[in-house]
Short mmCIF file of C-alpha atoms in Angstrom, two decimals:
data_model
loop_
_atom_site.label_atom_id
_atom_site.label_comp_id
_atom_site.label_asym_id
_atom_site.label_seq_id
_atom_site.Cartn_x
_atom_site.Cartn_y
_atom_site.Cartn_z
CA UNK A 1 12.67 61.89 -30.65
CA UNK A 2 11.22 60.45 -27.41
CA UNK A 3 12.79 57.12 -26.35
CA UNK A 4 10.26 54.32 -25.95
CA UNK A 5 12.67 51.68 -24.72
CA UNK A 6 12.57 51.21 -20.91
CA UNK A 7 16.35 50.79 -20.66
CA UNK A 8 16.88 54.00 -22.65
CA UNK A 9 14.48 55.87 -20.36
CA UNK A 10 16.26 54.69 -17.23
CA UNK A 11 19.71 55.35 -18.58
CA UNK A 12 20.75 51.75 -17.94
CA UNK A 13 19.74 48.32 -16.81
CA UNK A 14 18.66 49.14 -13.25
CA UNK A 15 15.05 49.81 -14.19
CA UNK A 16 15.03 46.79 -16.49
CA UNK A 17 16.30 44.65 -13.61
CA UNK A 18 13.63 46.04 -11.31
CA UNK A 19 10.94 45.30 -13.89
CA UNK A 20 12.21 41.73 -14.20
CA UNK A 21 12.16 41.37 -10.42
CA UNK A 22 8.58 42.70 -10.24
CA UNK A 23 7.46 40.32 -13.01
CA UNK A 24 9.08 37.39 -11.20
CA UNK A 25 7.33 38.42 -7.95
CA UNK A 26 4.00 38.65 -9.78
CA UNK A 27 4.48 35.10 -11.14
CA UNK A 28 5.26 33.82 -7.64
CA UNK A 29 2.18 35.53 -6.23
CA UNK A 30 0.00 34.09 -8.99
CA UNK A 31 1.36 30.61 -8.25
CA UNK A 32 0.71 31.09 -4.54
CA UNK A 33 -2.88 32.18 -5.17
CA UNK A 34 -3.47 29.15 -7.39
CA UNK A 35 -1.89 26.85 -4.82
CA UNK A 36 -4.07 28.27 -2.04
CA UNK A 37 -7.16 27.84 -4.23
CA UNK A 38 -6.36 24.17 -4.81
CA UNK A 39 -5.74 23.64 -1.09
CA UNK A 40 -9.06 25.32 -0.26
CA UNK A 41 -10.82 23.10 -2.80
CA UNK A 42 -9.18 20.00 -1.30
CA UNK A 43 -10.32 21.04 2.17
CA UNK A 44 -13.82 21.23 0.70
CA UNK A 45 -13.46 17.69 -0.63
CA UNK A 46 -12.26 16.42 2.75
CA UNK A 47 -15.03 18.10 4.75
CA UNK A 48 -17.65 16.84 2.31
CA UNK A 49 -16.37 13.28 2.28
CA UNK A 50 -15.74 13.22 6.00
CA UNK A 51 -18.70 15.28 7.19
CA UNK A 52 -16.29 17.57 9.03
CA UNK A 53 -15.91 21.23 9.88
CA UNK A 54 -13.42 23.28 7.81
CA UNK A 55 -10.82 23.36 10.61
CA UNK A 56 -11.00 19.57 10.83
CA UNK A 57 -10.59 19.38 7.05
CA UNK A 58 -7.32 21.29 7.35
CA UNK A 59 -6.16 18.87 10.05
CA UNK A 60 -7.02 15.85 7.90
CA UNK A 61 -5.27 17.33 4.86
CA UNK A 62 -2.07 17.96 6.83
CA UNK A 63 -2.30 14.51 8.44
CA UNK A 64 -2.51 12.88 5.01
CA UNK A 65 0.52 14.90 3.94
CA UNK A 66 2.48 13.78 7.01
CA UNK A 67 1.43 10.12 6.65
CA UNK A 68 2.41 9.96 2.98
CA UNK A 69 5.40 12.29 2.95
CA UNK A 70 3.78 14.15 0.06
CA UNK A 71 3.56 17.93 0.29
CA UNK A 72 0.22 19.49 1.19
CA UNK A 73 -0.07 21.14 -2.24
CA UNK A 74 0.45 17.85 -4.08
CA UNK A 75 -2.00 16.03 -1.78
CA UNK A 76 -4.51 18.80 -2.47
CA UNK A 77 -4.09 18.36 -6.22
CA UNK A 78 -4.66 14.59 -5.92
CA UNK A 79 -7.83 15.14 -3.88
CA UNK A 80 -9.24 17.73 -6.26
CA UNK A 81 -8.48 15.45 -9.23
CA UNK A 82 -10.11 12.55 -7.37
CA UNK A 83 -13.46 14.32 -7.58
CA UNK A 84 -13.23 14.26 -11.39
CA UNK A 85 -11.35 11.03 -12.08
CA UNK A 86 -12.70 8.98 -9.15
CA UNK A 87 -9.15 7.66 -8.76
CA UNK A 88 -6.84 8.21 -5.82
CA UNK A 89 -3.47 6.48 -5.38
CA UNK A 90 -3.77 3.59 -2.90
CA UNK A 91 -1.30 5.04 -0.39
CA UNK A 92 -3.11 8.35 -0.42
CA UNK A 93 -6.49 6.66 -0.02
CA UNK A 94 -5.18 4.62 2.91
CA UNK A 95 -3.76 7.75 4.57
CA UNK A 96 -7.01 9.66 3.97
CA UNK A 97 -9.12 6.85 5.41
CA UNK A 98 -6.85 6.64 8.47
CA UNK A 99 -6.87 10.41 9.03
CA UNK A 100 -10.66 10.54 8.66
CA UNK A 101 -11.08 7.60 11.06
CA UNK A 102 -8.81 9.28 13.59
CA UNK A 103 -10.71 12.57 13.32
CA UNK A 104 -14.06 10.80 13.59
CA UNK A 105 -12.86 8.99 16.71
CA UNK A 106 -12.02 12.31 18.33
CA UNK A 107 -15.43 13.64 17.29
CA UNK A 108 -17.16 10.61 18.78
CA UNK A 109 -15.40 11.20 22.08
CA UNK A 110 -16.25 14.90 22.22
CA UNK A 111 -19.56 15.37 20.41
CA UNK A 112 -22.38 13.58 18.68
CA UNK A 113 -21.15 12.04 15.41
CA UNK A 114 -21.55 14.04 12.22
CA UNK A 115 -23.02 12.11 9.31
CA UNK A 116 -22.68 12.88 5.62
CA UNK A 117 -24.37 10.88 2.86
CA UNK A 118 -21.35 11.33 0.57
CA UNK A 119 -19.06 9.68 3.14
CA UNK A 120 -20.97 6.42 2.79
CA UNK A 121 -19.60 5.91 -0.73
#
């Protein structure tokens, strides 16, 4: 009879432990990919609302995180949800407005202002 159990094939728990480790690593990688996707989407929200370039969107997102003390991933989730719910916590909205104003001030000093019809909302 051919053993079909992984532990029986390996002669012990070492292979089973390795499989568990690989599965755990796969879960972590899946979570990281999802987290990066949400952050990328939030950057898209910021650059659309602010009429910014992608690199400036990253700066605004991290500035909002610093101003609020909320992690970048959580801020990203709030911003992505905001598109659907049209609701953003007051402190987050205040931090976003301040970070956008700061970025726009730098833009005004260095280049012609960028306008975006969505930002007028």
